[in-house]
Amino acid sequence: MTPPAPARPVFLVGSRDDEHISHLARSIEALGVDTLVVDTLAFPGQTRLALTEGLDGITVNGQRLGIPGAVYLRSVYTHPLAFGVDADADMDADWRTTLVAFREKATLLRGLLGRWEALGVPFYNPESTSWRIQKPLQLALLAQAGLPVPETLWTNDAEAVRRFAAGRRVAYKPVGGGAATRALGPEDLSEERLAALGAAPVTFQALLPGEDVRVYVLDGEVIASIRILSQAIDFRQNEERVESFALPPEVAAQCLRATQVLGLRWTGMDLKRDAEGTLRILELNESPMFLGFDARAGTDILGHLARGLVQAARA
Ligand code: ADP
Ligand code: MG
Ligand code: MG
């Protein structure tokens, strides 16, 4: 037997304190490949980065880095609202300087990730696809490709909301995130309530009453499909049963196509069944959590992802 080709290390970009990073590091090391955590939560407080004008002139904590074999991108923590960031005290003291500091951090980190992408390193997922992930574009691209998505309206136009909501059940949720999905009630269509759209736009969507499904796709393959049975409209705080199940082949094909349309190497997608029983795509996440699903549904998304990253690093 010939030993497998030596692999360059896999870089994990995120927080050392994020279990997704620490579990992946352990699983990849167990497969005999080195990992390096670029701790973006601890940057610039602790993590020291130095970039020169050469594309590969990159030093982390005083160590000159070689070119990674693959990069797993969990989070860059470039906004005070990002999950895991605690900037309350800094924002209270001086929000303007704090925002400027976050923007400076973001610019350097995006530049760093872009360098590895420019060097041809496989990215899970590439920064260059993230413009397609914004939901008002992502769902339109999926619809354009003939994939089933719910009828949706993103707007701050009260009249458009009234027209959209006439004669059917509607769900509403944030455009970007930060709040749960709720059913739109008659009281939400009052003048007063709709005036809130003057502060921020909102997503309105045909309400899908059926089961929630989560599908993970990695390198052109469905690696896990899970259904969540819940009474509540937003399953996240209200799961009742989480179980692995076999996806019908035509739905699996739609999931692969959706992943390809958005240019992702890996994703966790949310689907929900409409009243007629069709599974419609709510979204593809570019950095989905997976440990909770592995624990509850008995899937091995962690193992698949670790092997996928190792394989990419050996290629
Ligand atoms: P997020 O990015 O916040 O996860 P999602 O679109 O996945 O946004 O919505 C979160 C959850 O809310 C979904 O998984 C689903 O349970 C529920 N939900 C979202 N949209 C609808 C809808 N149109 N009808 C019914 N439930 C919905
Ligand atoms: Mg979701
Ligand atoms: Mg999401």
Short mmCIF file of C-alpha atoms and ligand atoms in Angstrom, two decimals:
data_model
loop_
_atom_site.label_atom_id
_atom_site.label_comp_id
_atom_site.label_asym_id
_atom_site.label_seq_id
_atom_site.Cartn_x
_atom_site.Cartn_y
_atom_site.Cartn_z
CA MET A 1 0.00 0.00 0.00
CA THR A 2 1.27 3.46 -0.84
CA PRO A 3 0.85 5.97 1.95
CA PRO A 4 -1.47 8.90 1.15
CA ALA A 5 0.18 12.04 -0.21
CA PRO A 6 1.32 14.38 2.57
CA ALA A 7 -1.25 17.11 3.15
CA ARG A 8 -0.65 20.75 3.87
CA PRO A 9 -2.32 21.91 7.09
CA VAL A 10 -5.99 22.81 7.27
CA PHE A 11 -6.60 26.32 8.60
CA LEU A 12 -9.60 26.87 10.81
CA VAL A 13 -10.78 30.47 10.90
CA GLY A 14 -12.93 31.40 13.89
CA SER A 15 -12.76 31.33 17.65
CA ARG A 16 -10.73 28.79 19.60
CA ASP A 17 -13.65 28.78 22.06
CA ASP A 18 -16.14 27.73 19.38
CA GLU A 19 -16.78 24.00 19.73
CA HIS A 20 -17.10 23.67 15.97
CA ILE A 21 -13.49 24.81 15.65
CA SER A 22 -12.12 22.68 18.51
CA HIS A 23 -14.01 19.51 17.48
CA LEU A 24 -12.95 19.89 13.85
CA ALA A 25 -9.33 20.49 14.88
CA ARG A 26 -9.36 17.27 16.89
CA SER A 27 -11.03 15.22 14.14
CA ILE A 28 -8.67 16.49 11.43
CA GLU A 29 -5.58 15.88 13.59
CA ALA A 30 -6.86 12.35 14.26
CA LEU A 31 -6.75 11.82 10.48
CA GLY A 32 -3.06 12.73 10.54
CA VAL A 33 -3.30 16.27 9.14
CA ASP A 34 -2.12 19.39 10.99
CA THR A 35 -4.48 22.24 11.74
CA LEU A 36 -3.92 25.86 12.58
CA VAL A 37 -6.57 28.00 14.23
CA VAL A 38 -6.58 31.63 13.10
CA ASP A 39 -8.48 33.04 16.07
CA THR A 40 -10.47 35.90 14.57
CA LEU A 41 -12.44 36.58 17.76
CA ALA A 42 -9.17 37.19 19.60
CA PHE A 43 -7.97 39.55 16.82
CA PRO A 44 -6.73 42.22 17.26
CA GLY A 45 -6.72 41.90 21.07
CA GLN A 46 -4.52 38.81 21.21
CA THR A 47 -4.02 37.20 17.80
CA ARG A 48 -1.11 38.98 16.08
CA LEU A 49 -1.31 39.19 12.30
CA ALA A 50 1.29 40.72 9.98
CA LEU A 51 0.78 40.94 6.22
CA THR A 52 3.33 42.24 3.75
CA GLU A 53 2.73 43.18 0.12
CA GLY A 54 3.61 39.66 -1.08
CA LEU A 55 0.49 37.54 -1.57
CA ASP A 56 1.90 34.85 0.74
CA GLY A 57 3.58 37.27 3.15
CA ILE A 58 1.47 36.27 6.14
CA THR A 59 2.60 35.90 9.75
CA VAL A 60 0.35 34.76 12.60
CA ASN A 61 1.60 35.17 16.17
CA GLY A 62 5.13 35.59 14.86
CA GLN A 63 5.04 32.42 12.74
CA ARG A 64 5.41 32.79 8.95
CA LEU A 65 2.67 30.68 7.42
CA GLY A 66 2.90 28.42 4.43
CA ILE A 67 -0.01 28.04 2.06
CA PRO A 68 -2.88 26.10 3.65
CA GLY A 69 -4.21 22.90 2.09
CA ALA A 70 -7.78 23.97 2.80
CA VAL A 71 -9.54 26.64 4.84
CA TYR A 72 -12.63 26.18 7.00
CA LEU A 73 -14.27 29.55 7.61
CA ARG A 74 -16.48 29.58 10.69
CA SER A 75 -16.65 33.29 11.53
CA VAL A 76 -14.62 36.48 11.27
CA TYR A 77 -16.43 38.39 14.03
CA THR A 78 -16.32 41.67 12.18
CA HIS A 79 -19.43 43.30 13.59
CA PRO A 80 -20.41 44.25 17.16
CA LEU A 81 -23.65 42.29 16.63
CA ALA A 82 -21.90 39.09 15.47
CA PHE A 83 -22.76 36.04 17.56
CA GLY A 84 -20.05 35.62 20.22
CA VAL A 85 -18.82 39.23 20.13
CA ASP A 86 -19.22 41.30 23.29
CA ALA A 87 -18.65 44.93 22.38
CA ASP A 88 -21.26 46.46 24.70
CA ALA A 89 -18.84 48.33 26.94
CA ASP A 90 -16.77 49.63 24.01
CA MET A 91 -19.90 50.67 22.09
CA ASP A 92 -21.30 52.48 25.16
CA ALA A 93 -18.01 54.26 25.72
CA ASP A 94 -17.41 55.32 22.08
CA TRP A 95 -19.56 53.69 19.39
CA ARG A 96 -17.99 55.57 16.52
CA THR A 97 -14.40 54.57 17.29
CA THR A 98 -15.59 51.03 18.04
CA LEU A 99 -17.31 50.75 14.65
CA VAL A 100 -14.25 52.14 12.90
CA ALA A 101 -12.09 49.55 14.69
CA PHE A 102 -14.43 46.74 13.58
CA ARG A 103 -14.29 48.01 10.01
CA GLU A 104 -10.49 48.08 10.11
CA LYS A 105 -10.44 44.54 11.47
CA ALA A 106 -12.90 43.37 8.80
CA THR A 107 -10.87 44.91 6.00
CA LEU A 108 -7.69 43.18 7.09
CA LEU A 109 -9.35 39.78 7.64
CA ARG A 110 -11.26 39.89 4.34
CA GLY A 111 -7.99 40.74 2.63
CA LEU A 112 -6.26 37.82 4.36
CA LEU A 113 -8.97 35.33 3.33
CA GLY A 114 -8.99 36.76 -0.18
CA ARG A 115 -5.25 36.08 -0.47
CA TRP A 116 -5.68 32.38 0.22
CA GLU A 117 -8.56 32.28 -2.22
CA ALA A 118 -6.43 34.06 -4.82
CA LEU A 119 -3.74 31.42 -4.24
CA GLY A 120 -6.28 28.74 -5.20
CA VAL A 121 -6.79 27.25 -1.73
CA PRO A 122 -10.11 25.36 -1.39
CA PHE A 123 -12.40 27.29 0.93
CA TYR A 124 -15.31 26.02 2.98
CA ASN A 125 -16.83 28.50 2.11
CA PRO A 126 -15.19 31.08 -0.15
CA GLU A 127 -15.60 34.75 0.70
CA SER A 128 -16.22 35.39 -2.99
CA THR A 129 -19.61 33.66 -2.84
CA SER A 130 -20.90 35.56 0.18
CA TRP A 131 -22.52 38.31 -1.91
CA ARG A 132 -24.90 35.65 -3.29
CA ILE A 133 -25.89 34.51 0.20
CA GLN A 134 -27.89 37.62 1.07
CA LYS A 135 -31.40 36.22 1.20
CA PRO A 136 -33.09 38.74 -1.14
CA LEU A 137 -30.61 37.61 -3.80
CA GLN A 138 -30.13 33.96 -2.76
CA LEU A 139 -33.83 33.07 -2.99
CA ALA A 140 -34.19 34.93 -6.28
CA LEU A 141 -31.27 32.96 -7.74
CA LEU A 142 -32.84 29.70 -6.54
CA ALA A 143 -36.23 30.65 -7.98
CA GLN A 144 -34.54 31.61 -11.25
CA ALA A 145 -32.99 28.13 -11.36
CA GLY A 146 -36.46 26.61 -11.06
CA LEU A 147 -36.06 25.49 -7.44
CA PRO A 148 -39.02 25.60 -5.01
CA VAL A 149 -38.89 28.64 -2.71
CA PRO A 150 -41.78 30.26 -0.83
CA GLU A 151 -43.45 33.35 -2.28
CA THR A 152 -41.58 36.15 -0.56
CA LEU A 153 -41.57 39.93 -0.25
CA TRP A 154 -38.72 41.96 1.26
CA THR A 155 -39.93 45.47 1.81
CA ASN A 156 -40.48 48.63 3.80
CA ASP A 157 -43.58 49.46 1.71
CA ALA A 158 -46.74 49.13 3.85
CA GLU A 159 -49.05 48.98 0.83
CA ALA A 160 -47.03 46.15 -0.69
CA VAL A 161 -47.35 44.23 2.59
CA ARG A 162 -51.14 44.64 2.66
CA ARG A 163 -51.42 43.39 -0.92
CA PHE A 164 -49.08 40.46 -0.23
CA ALA A 165 -50.97 39.42 2.92
CA ALA A 166 -54.47 39.60 1.44
CA GLY A 167 -56.31 36.29 1.73
CA ARG A 168 -53.51 34.06 2.99
CA ARG A 169 -51.36 33.15 5.97
CA VAL A 170 -48.06 35.01 6.07
CA ALA A 171 -44.91 34.65 8.18
CA TYR A 172 -42.58 37.57 8.84
CA LYS A 173 -38.93 37.59 9.87
CA PRO A 174 -35.80 39.75 9.66
CA VAL A 175 -34.03 40.28 6.33
CA GLY A 176 -30.62 39.62 7.87
CA GLY A 177 -31.29 37.96 11.20
CA GLY A 178 -31.55 38.67 14.89
CA ALA A 179 -35.19 37.76 15.59
CA ALA A 180 -37.52 34.77 15.34
CA THR A 181 -40.07 34.13 12.61
CA ARG A 182 -43.67 34.97 13.53
CA ALA A 183 -47.10 34.60 11.98
CA LEU A 184 -48.51 37.90 10.69
CA GLY A 185 -51.79 38.75 12.44
CA PRO A 186 -54.51 41.26 11.46
CA GLU A 187 -53.17 43.65 14.14
CA ASP A 188 -49.83 43.72 12.28
CA LEU A 189 -51.53 45.37 9.30
CA SER A 190 -52.53 48.49 11.24
CA GLU A 191 -51.20 51.88 10.15
CA GLU A 192 -49.27 52.19 13.40
CA ARG A 193 -47.64 48.80 13.27
CA LEU A 194 -46.66 49.07 9.60
CA ALA A 195 -45.05 52.45 10.33
CA ALA A 196 -42.24 50.40 11.92
CA LEU A 197 -41.17 49.61 8.34
CA GLY A 198 -39.83 53.16 8.27
CA ALA A 199 -37.09 52.00 10.64
CA ALA A 200 -36.09 48.78 8.86
CA PRO A 201 -37.32 46.51 6.05
CA VAL A 202 -38.80 43.12 6.89
CA THR A 203 -39.23 39.75 5.12
CA PHE A 204 -42.82 38.60 4.50
CA GLN A 205 -43.29 35.06 3.27
CA ALA A 206 -46.12 32.66 2.50
CA LEU A 207 -46.49 30.72 5.75
CA LEU A 208 -45.39 27.09 5.37
CA PRO A 209 -47.27 24.98 7.90
CA GLY A 210 -45.43 21.66 7.43
CA GLU A 211 -42.35 19.98 8.89
CA ASP A 212 -38.89 21.56 9.11
CA VAL A 213 -36.02 19.84 7.33
CA ARG A 214 -32.28 20.51 7.60
CA VAL A 215 -30.01 19.17 4.85
CA TYR A 216 -26.20 19.26 4.85
CA VAL A 217 -24.36 19.21 1.55
CA LEU A 218 -20.58 18.80 1.26
CA ASP A 219 -18.58 18.69 -2.00
CA GLY A 220 -21.57 17.80 -4.15
CA GLU A 221 -23.03 15.17 -1.83
CA VAL A 222 -25.87 15.16 0.70
CA ILE A 223 -24.15 14.09 3.94
CA ALA A 224 -27.10 14.39 6.34
CA SER A 225 -30.82 15.06 6.21
CA ILE A 226 -32.74 15.65 9.35
CA ARG A 227 -36.32 16.50 10.15
CA ILE A 228 -37.44 18.56 13.09
CA LEU A 229 -40.93 18.02 14.42
CA SER A 230 -42.23 21.02 16.33
CA GLN A 231 -45.49 22.80 17.13
CA ALA A 232 -43.91 26.25 17.07
CA ILE A 233 -43.43 28.35 13.96
CA ASP A 234 -39.70 28.96 14.52
CA PHE A 235 -38.24 25.60 15.49
CA ARG A 236 -35.09 26.87 17.11
CA GLN A 237 -36.27 27.11 20.71
CA ASN A 238 -39.02 24.55 20.28
CA GLU A 239 -37.68 21.29 18.89
CA GLU A 240 -39.69 18.27 19.87
CA ARG A 241 -38.09 15.50 17.86
CA VAL A 242 -34.99 15.66 15.70
CA GLU A 243 -34.34 12.64 13.53
CA SER A 244 -32.32 11.55 10.55
CA PHE A 245 -34.42 10.52 7.54
CA ALA A 246 -33.91 9.57 3.90
CA LEU A 247 -34.46 12.44 1.49
CA PRO A 248 -36.53 11.66 -1.62
CA PRO A 249 -34.07 11.59 -4.58
CA GLU A 250 -35.72 14.54 -6.33
CA VAL A 251 -35.34 16.70 -3.20
CA ALA A 252 -31.71 15.60 -2.79
CA ALA A 253 -31.11 16.66 -6.41
CA GLN A 254 -32.71 20.06 -5.70
CA CYS A 255 -30.44 20.53 -2.66
CA LEU A 256 -27.33 19.78 -4.70
CA ARG A 257 -28.46 22.12 -7.44
CA ALA A 258 -29.19 24.92 -4.94
CA THR A 259 -25.73 24.53 -3.39
CA GLN A 260 -24.19 24.70 -6.85
CA VAL A 261 -26.23 27.77 -7.88
CA LEU A 262 -24.90 29.66 -4.84
CA GLY A 263 -21.32 28.45 -5.34
CA LEU A 264 -21.00 26.80 -1.92
CA ARG A 265 -18.74 23.82 -1.19
CA TRP A 266 -20.63 23.12 1.96
CA THR A 267 -23.90 24.21 3.50
CA GLY A 268 -26.71 23.52 5.95
CA MET A 269 -30.02 24.29 4.26
CA ASP A 270 -33.39 24.91 5.83
CA LEU A 271 -36.49 23.61 4.06
CA LYS A 272 -40.11 23.52 5.15
CA ARG A 273 -43.16 21.76 3.77
CA ASP A 274 -46.00 23.85 2.34
CA ALA A 275 -49.71 23.00 2.72
CA GLU A 276 -49.56 20.85 -0.44
CA GLY A 277 -46.62 18.83 0.90
CA THR A 278 -43.86 20.36 -1.27
CA LEU A 279 -40.57 21.01 0.52
CA ARG A 280 -39.59 24.62 -0.16
CA ILE A 281 -36.12 26.06 0.41
CA LEU A 282 -35.98 28.76 3.09
CA GLU A 283 -32.25 29.31 2.99
CA LEU A 284 -28.74 27.96 2.57
CA ASN A 285 -26.37 28.88 5.41
CA GLU A 286 -22.74 29.44 4.50
CA SER A 287 -21.39 28.51 7.95
CA PRO A 288 -23.96 26.24 9.56
CA MET A 289 -23.63 24.86 13.06
CA PHE A 290 -23.77 21.08 13.11
CA LEU A 291 -22.70 19.64 16.48
CA GLY A 292 -26.19 19.99 17.97
CA PHE A 293 -27.72 18.08 15.06
CA ASP A 294 -25.07 15.33 15.30
CA ALA A 295 -25.84 14.95 19.00
CA ARG A 296 -29.61 14.82 18.58
CA ALA A 297 -30.07 13.04 15.24
CA GLY A 298 -27.10 10.65 15.44
CA THR A 299 -25.63 12.00 12.20
CA ASP A 300 -21.87 12.40 11.61
CA ILE A 301 -21.61 15.77 9.93
CA LEU A 302 -18.41 16.45 11.91
CA GLY A 303 -16.75 13.29 10.53
CA HIS A 304 -17.82 14.04 6.95
CA LEU A 305 -16.57 17.62 7.17
CA ALA A 306 -13.23 16.60 8.72
CA ARG A 307 -12.68 13.97 6.00
CA GLY A 308 -13.75 16.45 3.30
CA LEU A 309 -11.26 19.07 4.50
CA VAL A 310 -8.48 16.48 4.71
CA GLN A 311 -9.27 15.23 1.21
CA ALA A 312 -9.24 18.79 -0.14
CA ALA A 313 -5.88 19.39 1.58
CA ARG A 314 -4.39 16.24 0.02
CA ALA A 315 -5.66 16.98 -3.49
P1 ADP B 1 -32.68 32.11 9.78
O1 ADP B 1 -31.57 32.58 8.90
O2 ADP B 1 -32.97 33.08 10.86
O3 ADP B 1 -32.47 30.70 10.28
P2 ADP B 1 -34.94 30.96 8.29
O4 ADP B 1 -35.52 31.46 7.02
O5 ADP B 1 -34.24 29.66 8.25
O6 ADP B 1 -34.01 32.12 8.86
O7 ADP B 1 -36.13 30.91 9.35
C1 ADP B 1 -35.95 30.40 10.64
C2 ADP B 1 -37.03 29.38 10.96
O8 ADP B 1 -38.30 30.03 11.02
C3 ADP B 1 -37.21 28.28 9.90
O9 ADP B 1 -36.31 27.22 10.07
C4 ADP B 1 -38.65 27.87 10.11
O10 ADP B 1 -38.78 27.00 11.22
C5 ADP B 1 -39.31 29.21 10.45
N1 ADP B 1 -39.81 29.84 9.21
C6 ADP B 1 -39.11 30.65 8.40
N2 ADP B 1 -39.83 31.03 7.32
C7 ADP B 1 -41.04 30.45 7.46
C8 ADP B 1 -42.23 30.44 6.67
N3 ADP B 1 -42.30 31.11 5.52
N4 ADP B 1 -43.29 29.73 7.13
C9 ADP B 1 -43.21 29.05 8.29
N5 ADP B 1 -42.12 29.01 9.06
C10 ADP B 1 -41.03 29.69 8.67
MG MG B 2 -32.43 29.04 9.20
MG MG B 3 -29.78 31.46 8.53
#
